[in-house]
mmCIF file of C-alpha atoms in Angstrom:
data_model
loop_
_atom_site.group_PDB
_atom_site.id
_atom_site.type_symbol
_atom_site.label_atom_id
_atom_site.label_comp_id
_atom_site.label_asym_id
_atom_site.label_seq_id
_atom_site.Cartn_x
_atom_site.Cartn_y
_atom_site.Cartn_z
ATOM 1 C CA MET P 1 146.860 7.955 123.745
ATOM 2 C CA THR P 2 146.610 10.810 126.235
ATOM 3 C CA PRO P 3 146.233 14.426 125.010
ATOM 4 C CA ARG P 4 149.756 15.262 126.191
ATOM 5 C CA VAL P 5 151.277 12.325 124.326
ATOM 6 C CA SER P 6 149.221 13.236 121.270
ATOM 7 C CA ARG P 7 150.453 16.846 121.306
ATOM 8 C CA GLY P 8 154.070 15.633 121.618
ATOM 9 C CA PHE P 9 153.562 13.266 118.683
ATOM 10 C CA ASN P 10 151.940 15.992 116.576
ATOM 11 C CA ALA P 11 154.827 18.391 117.269
ATOM 12 C CA LEU P 12 157.369 15.733 116.324
ATOM 13 C CA THR P 13 155.418 14.987 113.150
ATOM 14 C CA ALA P 14 155.291 18.695 112.255
ATOM 15 C CA LEU P 15 159.038 19.190 112.683
ATOM 16 C CA THR P 16 159.711 16.001 110.719
ATOM 17 C CA ALA P 17 157.545 17.357 107.903
ATOM 18 C CA LEU P 18 159.455 20.660 107.977
ATOM 19 C CA ALA P 19 162.787 18.847 107.767
ATOM 20 C CA ALA P 20 161.499 16.713 104.883
ATOM 21 C CA THR P 21 160.298 19.827 103.077
ATOM 22 C CA LEU P 22 163.745 21.396 103.381
ATOM 23 C CA ALA P 23 165.302 18.308 101.879
ATOM 24 C CA ALA P 24 162.769 18.193 99.046
ATOM 25 C CA THR P 25 163.028 21.865 98.100
ATOM 26 C CA GLY P 26 166.815 22.084 98.298
ATOM 27 C CA ALA P 27 166.649 24.947 100.846
ATOM 28 C CA HIS P 28 169.262 23.278 102.949
ATOM 29 C CA ALA P 29 172.961 23.168 103.704
ATOM 30 C CA ALA P 30 175.082 21.649 100.984
ATOM 31 C CA ASP P 31 178.812 22.041 101.520
ATOM 32 C CA GLY P 32 178.926 24.083 104.734
ATOM 33 C CA LYS P 33 180.809 22.741 107.745
ATOM 34 C CA LEU P 34 183.500 20.079 107.791
ATOM 35 C CA LEU P 35 182.499 16.447 108.241
ATOM 36 C CA LEU P 36 181.579 15.552 111.858
ATOM 37 C CA THR P 37 182.118 19.119 113.147
ATOM 38 C CA GLY P 38 178.360 19.384 113.704
ATOM 39 C CA GLY P 39 178.498 16.391 116.029
ATOM 40 C CA VAL P 40 175.845 13.697 115.995
ATOM 41 C CA SER P 41 172.402 13.581 117.613
ATOM 42 C CA SER P 42 172.368 13.090 121.371
ATOM 43 C CA ILE P 43 169.721 10.885 123.003
ATOM 44 C CA ASP P 44 167.849 14.095 123.899
ATOM 45 C CA GLY P 45 167.844 15.290 120.281
ATOM 46 C CA ALA P 46 170.377 18.144 120.496
ATOM 47 C CA ALA P 47 173.528 18.094 118.368
ATOM 48 C CA GLY P 48 176.660 16.946 120.157
ATOM 49 C CA GLY P 49 177.815 13.586 121.438
ATOM 50 C CA GLY P 50 175.581 10.636 122.143
ATOM 51 C CA LEU P 51 175.023 11.463 125.828
ATOM 52 C CA THR P 52 175.517 15.212 126.016
ATOM 53 C CA PRO P 53 174.940 18.328 123.877
ATOM 54 C CA TRP P 54 177.785 20.378 122.446
ATOM 55 C CA ALA P 55 177.856 24.064 121.498
ATOM 56 C CA VAL P 56 177.574 23.139 117.810
ATOM 57 C CA THR P 57 174.309 23.137 115.884
ATOM 58 C CA GLY P 58 173.134 20.110 113.927
ATOM 59 C CA SER P 59 173.429 19.648 110.156
ATOM 60 C CA TYR P 60 175.994 21.404 107.953
ATOM 61 C CA ALA P 61 174.165 24.736 107.690
ATOM 62 C CA THR P 62 176.322 27.860 107.809
ATOM 63 C CA SER P 63 175.573 31.562 107.220
ATOM 64 C CA GLY P 64 172.465 32.042 105.089
ATOM 65 C CA GLU P 65 171.527 28.343 105.199
ATOM 66 C CA VAL P 66 168.942 26.153 106.899
ATOM 67 C CA GLY P 67 169.670 22.523 107.678
ATOM 68 C CA GLY P 68 168.031 19.567 109.337
ATOM 69 C CA THR P 69 168.779 16.187 110.885
ATOM 70 C CA ALA P 70 166.794 13.076 111.723
ATOM 71 C CA PHE P 71 168.068 10.267 113.922
ATOM 72 C CA LEU P 72 167.263 6.889 115.436
ATOM 73 C CA THR P 73 169.177 5.537 118.439
ATOM 74 C CA GLY P 74 169.059 2.235 120.295
ATOM 75 C CA VAL P 75 170.767 1.376 123.587
ATOM 76 C CA LYS P 76 170.765 -2.170 124.953
ATOM 77 C CA THR P 77 172.185 -3.020 128.366
ATOM 78 C CA GLY P 78 172.094 -6.243 130.332
ATOM 79 C CA ASP P 79 168.552 -5.674 131.598
ATOM 80 C CA TYR P 80 167.024 -2.677 129.805
ATOM 81 C CA ALA P 81 166.559 -1.297 126.303
ATOM 82 C CA LEU P 82 166.184 2.349 125.272
ATOM 83 C CA ARG P 83 164.951 3.563 121.907
ATOM 84 C CA THR P 84 164.949 7.243 120.978
ATOM 85 C CA PHE P 85 164.266 9.086 117.736
ATOM 86 C CA GLY P 86 163.838 12.672 116.705
ATOM 87 C CA VAL P 87 164.544 15.551 114.354
ATOM 88 C CA ALA P 88 166.240 18.947 114.517
ATOM 89 C CA VAL P 89 166.301 22.069 112.352
ATOM 90 C CA SER P 90 169.109 24.644 112.486
ATOM 91 C CA TRP P 91 169.331 28.172 111.114
ATOM 92 C CA GLU P 92 172.625 29.725 109.951
ATOM 93 C CA ASP P 93 174.737 27.719 112.432
ATOM 94 C CA ARG P 94 173.200 29.982 115.066
ATOM 95 C CA PHE P 95 169.953 28.453 116.356
ATOM 96 C CA GLU P 96 168.745 24.874 116.687
ATOM 97 C CA LEU P 97 165.291 23.505 117.486
ATOM 98 C CA SER P 98 164.908 19.801 118.245
ATOM 99 C CA LEU P 99 162.279 17.249 119.218
ATOM 100 C CA ALA P 100 162.896 13.733 120.500
ATOM 101 C CA ARG P 101 160.955 10.845 121.968
ATOM 102 C CA GLN P 102 162.452 8.236 124.312
ATOM 103 C CA ASP P 103 161.077 4.800 125.225
ATOM 104 C CA LEU P 104 162.730 2.740 127.972
ATOM 105 C CA ASP P 105 161.684 -0.912 128.036
ATOM 106 C CA THR P 106 162.131 -2.174 131.615
ATOM 107 C CA ARG P 107 161.233 -5.727 130.551
ATOM 108 C CA ASP P 108 160.573 -7.864 133.660
ATOM 109 C CA ASN P 109 163.005 -6.044 135.942
ATOM 110 C CA LEU P 110 160.255 -4.238 137.859
ATOM 111 C CA ALA P 111 158.152 -7.369 138.294
ATOM 112 C CA PRO P 112 158.784 -7.331 142.109
ATOM 113 C CA LEU P 113 156.897 -4.005 142.113
ATOM 114 C CA GLY P 114 154.068 -5.441 140.024
ATOM 115 C CA LEU P 115 155.238 -3.535 136.919
ATOM 116 C CA SER P 116 156.384 -6.263 134.535
ATOM 117 C CA GLY P 117 156.801 -5.015 130.965
ATOM 118 C CA LEU P 118 156.594 -1.335 131.904
ATOM 119 C CA HIS P 119 157.644 1.231 129.281
ATOM 120 C CA LEU P 120 158.825 4.630 130.530
ATOM 121 C CA LYS P 121 158.449 7.276 127.829
ATOM 122 C CA GLN P 122 159.508 10.881 127.465
ATOM 123 C CA ASP P 123 159.030 13.740 124.990
ATOM 124 C CA ILE P 124 161.777 16.381 124.754
ATOM 125 C CA LEU P 125 161.632 19.814 123.147
ATOM 126 C CA GLY P 126 165.073 21.422 122.849
ATOM 127 C CA ALA P 127 166.393 24.814 121.785
ATOM 128 C CA LYS P 128 170.000 25.948 121.470
ATOM 129 C CA LEU P 129 171.532 29.335 120.629
ATOM 130 C CA ARG P 130 175.175 29.940 119.733
ATOM 131 C CA VAL P 131 176.227 33.083 121.605
ATOM 132 C CA ALA P 132 179.971 33.313 120.971
ATOM 133 C CA GLY P 133 182.852 31.857 118.995
ATOM 134 C CA ASP P 134 183.074 29.558 116.006
ATOM 135 C CA ALA P 135 184.488 26.068 116.469
ATOM 136 C CA VAL P 136 186.133 25.963 113.028
ATOM 137 C CA LEU P 137 187.020 29.607 112.339
ATOM 138 C CA ASP P 138 188.486 30.023 115.842
ATOM 139 C CA ALA P 139 190.393 26.730 115.703
ATOM 140 C CA ASP P 140 193.739 28.583 115.737
ATOM 141 C CA THR P 141 192.818 30.557 118.889
ATOM 142 C CA TRP P 142 191.814 29.620 122.425
ATOM 143 C CA MET P 143 188.272 30.898 121.900
ATOM 144 C CA PRO P 144 185.675 28.091 122.083
ATOM 145 C CA GLN P 145 182.253 28.075 120.521
ATOM 146 C CA VAL P 146 179.723 28.764 123.271
ATOM 147 C CA ALA P 147 175.993 28.024 123.277
ATOM 148 C CA ILE P 148 173.147 28.146 125.749
ATOM 149 C CA GLY P 149 170.277 25.709 125.574
ATOM 150 C CA LEU P 150 167.235 24.271 127.233
ATOM 151 C CA GLU P 151 165.414 20.963 127.102
ATOM 152 C CA HIS P 152 161.799 20.807 128.235
ATOM 153 C CA LYS P 153 160.819 17.236 129.094
ATOM 154 C CA MET P 154 157.503 15.494 129.728
ATOM 155 C CA THR P 155 157.461 12.052 131.356
ATOM 156 C CA HIS P 156 154.879 9.341 130.650
ATOM 157 C CA ALA P 157 155.391 6.755 133.400
ATOM 158 C CA GLY P 158 152.434 4.452 132.777
ATOM 159 C CA ALA P 159 151.491 2.266 135.735
ATOM 160 C CA LEU P 160 154.404 3.666 137.758
ATOM 161 C CA GLY P 161 152.863 7.147 137.620
ATOM 162 C CA PRO P 162 150.720 6.977 140.781
ATOM 163 C CA THR P 163 153.763 6.012 142.864
ATOM 164 C CA LEU P 164 156.324 8.186 141.076
ATOM 165 C CA PHE P 165 154.200 11.345 141.148
ATOM 166 C CA GLY P 166 152.625 10.508 144.509
ATOM 167 C CA PRO P 167 154.680 9.141 147.435
ATOM 168 C CA LEU P 168 158.021 9.554 145.611
ATOM 169 C CA GLY P 169 157.234 13.243 145.062
ATOM 170 C CA ALA P 170 158.526 13.580 141.491
ATOM 171 C CA SER P 171 157.029 15.993 138.952
ATOM 172 C CA ARG P 172 155.739 14.998 135.514
ATOM 173 C CA SER P 173 157.686 17.643 133.624
ATOM 174 C CA GLY P 174 160.843 19.693 133.987
ATOM 175 C CA THR P 175 163.222 21.922 132.065
ATOM 176 C CA ASP P 176 166.988 21.498 131.919
ATOM 177 C CA VAL P 177 169.066 24.606 131.198
ATOM 178 C CA TYR P 178 172.683 24.283 130.078
ATOM 179 C CA VAL P 179 175.686 26.108 128.718
ATOM 180 C CA SER P 180 178.176 24.317 126.458
ATOM 181 C CA ALA P 181 181.662 25.282 125.282
ATOM 182 C CA THR P 182 183.198 23.382 122.364
ATOM 183 C CA LYS P 183 186.842 23.770 121.374
ATOM 184 C CA LEU P 184 188.205 22.258 118.172
ATOM 185 C CA PHE P 185 191.986 21.968 117.819
ATOM 186 C CA LEU P 186 192.062 21.486 114.067
ATOM 187 C CA ALA P 187 195.734 20.653 113.545
ATOM 188 C CA PRO P 188 195.833 17.645 115.915
ATOM 189 C CA GLY P 189 192.162 16.855 115.188
ATOM 190 C CA ILE P 190 190.971 17.009 118.781
ATOM 191 C CA LEU P 191 187.607 18.297 120.010
ATOM 192 C CA VAL P 192 186.840 19.012 123.667
ATOM 193 C CA ASN P 193 183.423 19.950 125.021
ATOM 194 C CA GLY P 194 182.292 20.948 128.475
ATOM 195 C CA THR P 195 178.629 21.339 129.429
ATOM 196 C CA LEU P 196 177.224 22.583 132.726
ATOM 197 C CA ARG P 197 173.586 21.591 133.195
ATOM 198 C CA ALA P 198 171.047 22.858 135.733
ATOM 199 C CA THR P 199 168.635 19.956 136.164
ATOM 200 C CA LYS P 200 166.138 18.179 138.415
ATOM 201 C CA ALA P 201 165.771 15.170 136.103
ATOM 202 C CA ASN P 202 165.763 11.626 137.488
ATOM 203 C CA GLN P 203 167.370 9.169 135.051
ATOM 204 C CA ASN P 204 167.375 11.977 132.479
ATOM 205 C CA GLY P 205 163.666 12.570 133.159
ATOM 206 C CA LEU P 206 162.369 9.037 132.574
ATOM 207 C CA LEU P 207 161.644 8.891 136.336
ATOM 208 C CA GLY P 208 160.291 12.422 136.528
ATOM 209 C CA PHE P 209 161.868 15.465 138.108
ATOM 210 C CA GLY P 210 162.892 16.123 141.697
ATOM 211 C CA GLY P 211 161.471 14.153 144.574
ATOM 212 C CA ALA P 212 160.202 14.337 148.119
ATOM 213 C CA GLN P 213 163.795 14.578 149.414
ATOM 214 C CA GLY P 214 165.266 16.786 146.669
ATOM 215 C CA ARG P 215 163.259 19.155 144.498
ATOM 216 C CA GLY P 216 165.736 21.913 143.666
ATOM 217 C CA TYR P 217 167.941 22.389 140.623
ATOM 218 C CA GLN P 218 171.478 21.003 140.751
ATOM 219 C CA LEU P 219 174.453 21.934 138.573
ATOM 220 C CA LYS P 220 175.999 18.877 136.931
ATOM 221 C CA PRO P 221 179.033 18.712 134.603
ATOM 222 C CA GLU P 222 179.244 16.824 131.311
ATOM 223 C CA ILE P 223 182.488 16.283 129.395
ATOM 224 C CA SER P 224 183.269 15.003 125.889
ATOM 225 C CA VAL P 225 186.617 14.412 124.185
ATOM 226 C CA ALA P 226 186.911 13.293 120.564
ATOM 227 C CA LYS P 227 189.820 12.558 118.236
ATOM 228 C CA LEU P 228 189.443 12.792 114.459
ATOM 229 C CA LEU P 229 191.291 9.785 113.054
ATOM 230 C CA SER P 230 190.463 10.964 109.538
ATOM 231 C CA SER P 231 188.023 13.356 107.910
ATOM 232 C CA ARG P 232 185.325 10.680 108.232
ATOM 233 C CA VAL P 233 186.076 8.857 111.485
ATOM 234 C CA ALA P 234 186.205 10.065 115.092
ATOM 235 C CA VAL P 235 186.655 8.246 118.385
ATOM 236 C CA GLY P 236 186.097 9.584 121.848
ATOM 237 C CA ALA P 237 184.582 9.335 125.296
ATOM 238 C CA GLU P 238 181.888 11.099 127.297
ATOM 239 C CA PHE P 239 181.006 11.554 130.965
ATOM 240 C CA ARG P 240 177.693 12.868 132.284
ATOM 241 C CA ALA P 241 177.041 13.507 135.980
ATOM 242 C CA LYS P 242 173.421 13.297 137.170
ATOM 243 C CA PRO P 243 171.429 14.254 140.277
ATOM 244 C CA ASP P 244 170.353 11.618 142.788
ATOM 245 C CA ASN P 245 166.979 12.932 143.972
ATOM 246 C CA LEU P 246 165.342 9.544 144.581
ATOM 247 C CA ASN P 247 168.194 7.905 146.498
ATOM 248 C CA ARG P 248 166.299 8.468 149.750
ATOM 249 C CA SER P 249 162.628 7.706 149.222
ATOM 250 C CA VAL P 250 159.654 5.756 150.568
ATOM 251 C CA LEU P 251 161.066 2.708 148.753
ATOM 252 C CA GLY P 252 164.099 2.778 151.056
ATOM 253 C CA GLU P 253 167.515 4.385 150.894
ATOM 254 C CA GLY P 254 169.415 3.361 147.783
ATOM 255 C CA ALA P 255 166.422 1.675 146.117
ATOM 256 C CA LEU P 256 166.487 4.184 143.246
ATOM 257 C CA LYS P 257 170.065 5.393 143.540
ATOM 258 C CA GLU P 258 171.360 7.036 140.374
ATOM 259 C CA ASN P 259 174.870 6.918 138.877
ATOM 260 C CA ALA P 260 176.760 8.985 136.318
ATOM 261 C CA TRP P 261 176.832 7.874 132.681
ATOM 262 C CA PHE P 262 179.918 7.092 130.605
ATOM 263 C CA ASP P 263 180.583 5.977 127.038
ATOM 264 C CA VAL P 264 183.392 5.280 124.581
ATOM 265 C CA PHE P 265 182.346 5.819 120.967
ATOM 266 C CA VAL P 266 183.334 5.724 117.329
ATOM 267 C CA ALA P 267 181.535 7.871 114.748
ATOM 268 C CA TRP P 268 181.758 7.361 110.990
ATOM 269 C CA ALA P 269 180.437 9.701 108.302
ATOM 270 C CA PRO P 270 180.586 7.900 104.930
ATOM 271 C CA THR P 271 178.923 10.975 103.386
ATOM 272 C CA LYS P 272 177.758 14.393 104.572
ATOM 273 C CA GLN P 273 174.217 13.074 104.633
ATOM 274 C CA VAL P 274 174.842 9.997 106.781
ATOM 275 C CA SER P 275 176.658 9.395 110.050
ATOM 276 C CA LEU P 276 176.744 6.230 112.158
ATOM 277 C CA THR P 277 177.805 6.044 115.800
ATOM 278 C CA ALA P 278 178.543 2.972 117.891
ATOM 279 C CA ALA P 279 179.547 2.990 121.546
ATOM 280 C CA TYR P 280 180.099 1.038 124.714
ATOM 281 C CA VAL P 281 177.950 2.577 127.450
ATOM 282 C CA ASP P 282 177.919 2.337 131.235
ATOM 283 C CA LEU P 283 174.689 3.724 132.698
ATOM 284 C CA GLY P 284 175.419 2.654 136.256
ATOM 285 C CA ARG P 285 172.769 1.004 138.401
ATOM 286 C CA ILE P 286 169.148 1.576 137.448
ATOM 287 C CA ALA P 287 166.623 0.752 140.209
ATOM 288 C CA PRO P 288 169.335 -1.157 142.144
ATOM 289 C CA ALA P 289 166.882 -2.475 144.760
ATOM 290 C CA VAL P 290 165.392 -4.801 142.133
ATOM 291 C CA GLN P 291 168.335 -5.073 139.705
ATOM 292 C CA PRO P 292 171.653 -4.394 141.479
ATOM 293 C CA ARG P 293 174.126 -4.940 138.652
ATOM 294 C CA ARG P 294 175.555 -2.083 136.572
ATOM 295 C CA GLN P 295 173.872 -1.540 133.229
ATOM 296 C CA THR P 296 176.563 -1.752 130.571
ATOM 297 C CA GLY P 297 176.047 -2.495 126.927
ATOM 298 C CA ALA P 298 175.934 -1.226 123.366
ATOM 299 C CA TYR P 299 174.777 2.022 121.791
ATOM 300 C CA PHE P 300 174.067 2.491 118.098
ATOM 301 C CA SER P 301 172.761 5.586 116.321
ATOM 302 C CA ALA P 302 172.095 6.566 112.714
ATOM 303 C CA GLN P 303 171.674 10.187 111.612
ATOM 304 C CA LEU P 304 170.604 11.746 108.325
ATOM 305 C CA ALA P 305 171.619 15.358 107.654
ATOM 306 C CA PHE P 306 170.429 17.688 104.923
#
């Protein structure tokens, strides 16, 4: 284990211990926000939808409270599998700190490049601050809840590293900065979120950041719409645009072309402590030069809140 991976693991362990301590001592949110109004855990660890952060903070903590969440997510497409897990702590529905680890199993799809069985891994440190509005208290106005956030990411590319960080020109680490606005229409039970992200991440960072043909930040939109069918069940859809820095590279034009992500989900909260999310996902083409078909499949996530 490299020092960088070790430090990421130690930080994740420390935040997990903090969250567990909150649960054990009772210094946590009890009856704060309404069910599902804190969202679920995104694949990057921040509270929101499965693919994109929202302006909400995780857990049910409100004024004077501290809350935490822990999650485990699996995504399986036709040719790849992604596992991600992490924890988050929120203070007074105002600030959120999160840590997540991702592991993409490429199976034998990169065998033509001599990389059979490669695992692409990533550590993500996130922070989010609510700067305006309240999704629930402002539900009868047009004022959304607004938050700013960042996600600092470190890629561990294994045997692909010499090529990815060499001729392809990607960087090992990068920081996404975003602003999210979440509007809850309580009477019809509809939630709408818009996020604008400044990013250089390739495949969300699993293929590094930037590239020889495109190193600068790009602004990319992300949209979520959810409908509360009951106090415990929500359905919805998400769209996440992404940069395409590696489309033109030494591997040939289009070899690493990147597509937007899309999902249709259902979230169920049997209790305030547990929420389960299932979704159909379309991640577009991943490394289309070696695997040209679109990567569609299933997403499942479990979250504990306290």
